[in-house]
mmCIF file of C-alpha atoms and ligand atoms in Angstrom:
data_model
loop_
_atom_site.group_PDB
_atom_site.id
_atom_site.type_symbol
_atom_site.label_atom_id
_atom_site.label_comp_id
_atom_site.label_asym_id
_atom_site.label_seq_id
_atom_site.Cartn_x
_atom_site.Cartn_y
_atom_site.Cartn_z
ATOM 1 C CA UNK A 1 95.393 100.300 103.580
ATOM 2 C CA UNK A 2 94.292 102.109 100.332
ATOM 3 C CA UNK A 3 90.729 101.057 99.254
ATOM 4 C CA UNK A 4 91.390 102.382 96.074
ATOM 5 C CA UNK A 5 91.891 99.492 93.347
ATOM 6 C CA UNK A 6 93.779 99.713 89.763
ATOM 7 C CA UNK A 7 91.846 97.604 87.380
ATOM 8 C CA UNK A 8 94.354 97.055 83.921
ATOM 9 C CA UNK A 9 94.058 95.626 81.001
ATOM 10 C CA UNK A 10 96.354 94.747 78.420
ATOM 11 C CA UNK A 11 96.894 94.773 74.814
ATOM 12 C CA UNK A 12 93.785 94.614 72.440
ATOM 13 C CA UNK A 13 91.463 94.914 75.271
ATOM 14 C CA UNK A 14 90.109 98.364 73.877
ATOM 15 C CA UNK A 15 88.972 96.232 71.197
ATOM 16 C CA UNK A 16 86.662 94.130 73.466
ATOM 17 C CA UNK A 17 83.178 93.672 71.729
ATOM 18 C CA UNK A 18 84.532 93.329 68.097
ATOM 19 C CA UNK A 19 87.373 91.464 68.505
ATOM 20 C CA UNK A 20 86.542 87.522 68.213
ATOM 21 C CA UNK A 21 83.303 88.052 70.094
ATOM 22 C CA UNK A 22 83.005 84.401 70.117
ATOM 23 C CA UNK A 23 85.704 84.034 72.263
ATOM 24 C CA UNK A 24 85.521 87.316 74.418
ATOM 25 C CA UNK A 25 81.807 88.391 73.729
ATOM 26 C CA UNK A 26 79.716 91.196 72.875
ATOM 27 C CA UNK A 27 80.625 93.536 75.860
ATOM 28 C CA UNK A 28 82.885 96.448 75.498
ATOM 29 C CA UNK A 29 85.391 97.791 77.419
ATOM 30 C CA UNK A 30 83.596 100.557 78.579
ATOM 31 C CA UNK A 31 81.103 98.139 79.490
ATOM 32 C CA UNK A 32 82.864 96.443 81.661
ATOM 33 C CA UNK A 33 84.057 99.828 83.269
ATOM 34 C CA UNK A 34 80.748 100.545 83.518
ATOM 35 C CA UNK A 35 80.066 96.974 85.552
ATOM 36 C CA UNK A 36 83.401 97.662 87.321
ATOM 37 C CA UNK A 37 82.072 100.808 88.622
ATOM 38 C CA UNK A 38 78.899 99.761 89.860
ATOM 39 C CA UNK A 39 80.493 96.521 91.389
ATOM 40 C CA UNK A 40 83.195 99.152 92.834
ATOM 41 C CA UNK A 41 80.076 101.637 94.512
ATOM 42 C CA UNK A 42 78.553 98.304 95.936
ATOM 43 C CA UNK A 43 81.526 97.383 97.701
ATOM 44 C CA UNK A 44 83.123 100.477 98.993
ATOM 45 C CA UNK A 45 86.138 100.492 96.647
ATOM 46 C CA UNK A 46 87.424 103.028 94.531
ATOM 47 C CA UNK A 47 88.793 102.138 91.079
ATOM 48 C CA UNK A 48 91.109 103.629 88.228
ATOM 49 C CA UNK A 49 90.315 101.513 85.257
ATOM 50 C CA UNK A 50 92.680 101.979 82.896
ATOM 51 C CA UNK A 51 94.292 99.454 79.599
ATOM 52 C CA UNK A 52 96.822 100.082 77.597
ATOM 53 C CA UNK A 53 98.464 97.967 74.322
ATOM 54 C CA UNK A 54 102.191 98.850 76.046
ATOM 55 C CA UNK A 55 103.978 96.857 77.957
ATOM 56 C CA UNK A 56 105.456 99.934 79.703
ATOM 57 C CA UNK A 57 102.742 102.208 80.314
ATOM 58 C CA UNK A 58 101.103 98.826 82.190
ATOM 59 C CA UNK A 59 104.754 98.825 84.203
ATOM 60 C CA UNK A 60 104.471 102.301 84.959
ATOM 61 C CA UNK A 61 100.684 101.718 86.104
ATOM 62 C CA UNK A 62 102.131 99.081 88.221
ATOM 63 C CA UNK A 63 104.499 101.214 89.883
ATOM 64 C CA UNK A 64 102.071 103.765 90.819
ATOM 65 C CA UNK A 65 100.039 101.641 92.024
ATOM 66 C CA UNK A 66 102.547 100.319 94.721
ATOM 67 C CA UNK A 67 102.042 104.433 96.491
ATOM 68 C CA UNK A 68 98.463 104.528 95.954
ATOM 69 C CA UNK A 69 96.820 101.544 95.498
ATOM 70 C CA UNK A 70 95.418 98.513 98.081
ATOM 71 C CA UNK A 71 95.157 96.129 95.262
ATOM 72 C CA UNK A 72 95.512 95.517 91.674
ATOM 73 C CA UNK A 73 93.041 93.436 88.879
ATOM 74 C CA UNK A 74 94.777 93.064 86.095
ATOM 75 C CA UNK A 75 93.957 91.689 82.463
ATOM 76 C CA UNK A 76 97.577 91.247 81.292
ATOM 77 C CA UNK A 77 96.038 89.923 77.464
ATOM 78 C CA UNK A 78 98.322 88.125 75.331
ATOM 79 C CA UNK A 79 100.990 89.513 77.684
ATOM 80 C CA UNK A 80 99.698 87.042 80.219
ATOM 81 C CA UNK A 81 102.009 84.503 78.407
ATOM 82 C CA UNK A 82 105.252 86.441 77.423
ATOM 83 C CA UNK A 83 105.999 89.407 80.133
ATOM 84 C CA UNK A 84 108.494 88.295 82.566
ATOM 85 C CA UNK A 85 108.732 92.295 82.797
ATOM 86 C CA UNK A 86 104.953 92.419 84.093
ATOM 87 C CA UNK A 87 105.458 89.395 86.548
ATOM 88 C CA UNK A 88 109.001 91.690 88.140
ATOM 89 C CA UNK A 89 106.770 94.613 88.560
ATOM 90 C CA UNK A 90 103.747 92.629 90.393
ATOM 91 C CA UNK A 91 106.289 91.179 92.248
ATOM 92 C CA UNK A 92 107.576 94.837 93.671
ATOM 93 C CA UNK A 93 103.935 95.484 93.871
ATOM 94 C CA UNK A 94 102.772 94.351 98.001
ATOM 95 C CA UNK A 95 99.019 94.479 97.868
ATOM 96 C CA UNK A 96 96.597 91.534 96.725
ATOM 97 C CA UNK A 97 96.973 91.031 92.855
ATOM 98 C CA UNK A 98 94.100 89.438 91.185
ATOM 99 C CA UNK A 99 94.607 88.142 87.489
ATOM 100 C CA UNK A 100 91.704 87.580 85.221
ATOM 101 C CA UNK A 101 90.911 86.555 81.775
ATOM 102 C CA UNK A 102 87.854 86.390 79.933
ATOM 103 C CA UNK A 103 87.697 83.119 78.103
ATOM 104 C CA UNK A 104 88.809 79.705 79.668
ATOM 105 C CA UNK A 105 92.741 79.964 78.621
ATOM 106 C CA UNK A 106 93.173 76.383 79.802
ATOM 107 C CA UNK A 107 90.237 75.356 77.026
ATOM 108 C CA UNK A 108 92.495 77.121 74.261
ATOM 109 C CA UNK A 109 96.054 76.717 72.757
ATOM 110 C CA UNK A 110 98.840 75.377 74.854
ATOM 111 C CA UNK A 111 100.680 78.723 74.495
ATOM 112 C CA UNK A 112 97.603 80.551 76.385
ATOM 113 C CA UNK A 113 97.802 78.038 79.619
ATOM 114 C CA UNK A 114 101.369 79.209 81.116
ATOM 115 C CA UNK A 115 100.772 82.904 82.388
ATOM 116 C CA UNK A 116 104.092 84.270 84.198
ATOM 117 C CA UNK A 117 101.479 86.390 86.015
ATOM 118 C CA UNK A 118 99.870 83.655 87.783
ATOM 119 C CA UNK A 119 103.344 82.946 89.940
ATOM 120 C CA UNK A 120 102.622 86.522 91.727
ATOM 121 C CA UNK A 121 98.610 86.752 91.548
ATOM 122 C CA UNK A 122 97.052 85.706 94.406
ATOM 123 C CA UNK A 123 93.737 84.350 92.768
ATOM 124 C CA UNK A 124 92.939 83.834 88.943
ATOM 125 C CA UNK A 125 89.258 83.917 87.358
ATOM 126 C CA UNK A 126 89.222 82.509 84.023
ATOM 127 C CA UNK A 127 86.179 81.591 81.339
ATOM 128 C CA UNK A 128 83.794 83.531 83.584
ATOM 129 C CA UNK A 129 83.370 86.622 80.134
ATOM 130 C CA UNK A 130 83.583 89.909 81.746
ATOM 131 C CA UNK A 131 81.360 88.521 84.357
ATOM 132 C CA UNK A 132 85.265 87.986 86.007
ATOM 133 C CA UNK A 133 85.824 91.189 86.630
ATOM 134 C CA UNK A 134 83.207 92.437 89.463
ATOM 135 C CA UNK A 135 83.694 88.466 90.985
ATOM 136 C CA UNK A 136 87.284 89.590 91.077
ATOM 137 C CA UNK A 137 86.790 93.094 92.918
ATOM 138 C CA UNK A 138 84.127 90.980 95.136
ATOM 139 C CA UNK A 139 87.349 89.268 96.082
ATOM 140 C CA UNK A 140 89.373 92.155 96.247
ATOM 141 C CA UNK A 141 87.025 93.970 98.660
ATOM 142 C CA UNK A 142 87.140 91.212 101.134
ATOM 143 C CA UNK A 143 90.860 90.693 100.991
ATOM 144 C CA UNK A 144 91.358 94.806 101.558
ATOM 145 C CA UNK A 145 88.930 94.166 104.427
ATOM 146 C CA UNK A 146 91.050 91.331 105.542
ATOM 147 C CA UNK A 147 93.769 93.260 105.830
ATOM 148 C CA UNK A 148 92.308 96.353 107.315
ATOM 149 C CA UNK A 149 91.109 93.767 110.368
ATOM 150 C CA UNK A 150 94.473 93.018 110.739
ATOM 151 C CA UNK A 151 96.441 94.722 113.803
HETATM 152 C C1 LIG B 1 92.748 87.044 77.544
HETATM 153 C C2 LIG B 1 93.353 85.704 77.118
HETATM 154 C C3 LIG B 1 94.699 85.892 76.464
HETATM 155 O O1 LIG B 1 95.255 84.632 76.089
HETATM 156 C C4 LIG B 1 94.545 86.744 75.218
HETATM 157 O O2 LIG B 1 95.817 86.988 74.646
HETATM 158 C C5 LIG B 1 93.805 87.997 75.442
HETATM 159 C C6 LIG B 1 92.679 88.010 76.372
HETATM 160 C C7 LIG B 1 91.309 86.881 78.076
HETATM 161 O O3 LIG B 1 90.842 87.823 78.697
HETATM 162 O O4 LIG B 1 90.670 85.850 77.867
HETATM 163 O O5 LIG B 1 94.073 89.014 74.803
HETATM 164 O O6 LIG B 1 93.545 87.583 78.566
#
């Protein structure tokens, strides 16, 4: 079982930190790598962090990961709520898959509180900021370790 774990984000995400920062705050992306990373060291995971505002190139991430990696994170964005696309390739995908969002999308339009991703992931961290993102490889770690304990 790969301890390597793809961490993706969706569309707009590179614009973390000056996009609505009352809703997603003053961190950047590379902030968050940065966090990711450190989180990552802690727990004795690798990561590729990687976002992209194409539905495809996410796919294609996807795909990749299902040779190399143990587990995906992913940010899907605003394609959370639209990509039946990104909820086939999860679902090819046989690892843990975490989802996350930033802000509370249950506290926000009705549109943001169906996610297609949430049929495959296997936990969801929502309205914790970017804090979500090292509680979600915390996660991941123990799951991968789960597995590895497995016979
Ligand atoms: C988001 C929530 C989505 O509804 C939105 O489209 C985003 C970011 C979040 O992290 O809170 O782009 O996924």
């Amino acid at each position: 079982m790969s301890r390597l774990v793809y961490v993706l984000n969706g569309p707009n995400l590179n614009l973390l930190g000056k996009r609505q920062p009352e809703i997603y705050g003053a961190e950047t992306l590379a902030d968050v790598e940065r966090d990711c990373r450190a989180a990552a060291a802690e727990l004795g995971v690798e990561i590729a962090f990687r976002q992209s505002n194409r539905e495809y190139e996410l796919i294609d991430w996807i795909h990749e990961a299902r040779d190399k990696a143990g587990g995906i994170v992913i940010n899907p964005a605003a394609f959370t709520h639209t990509s039946v696309a990104l909820l086939d390739a999860l679902n090819a995908f046989d690892g843990p898959v975490i989802e996350v969002h930033i802000s509370q999308v249950h506290k926000r339009e009705e549109f943001r509180h169906r996610s297609f991703v949430s049929m495959r992931a296997d936990a969801v961290i929502a309205g914790c900021g970017t804090q979500g993102y090292p509680l979600a490889l915390r996660r991941m770690a123990r799951l991968l370790d789960a597995k590895k304990a497995q016979p």
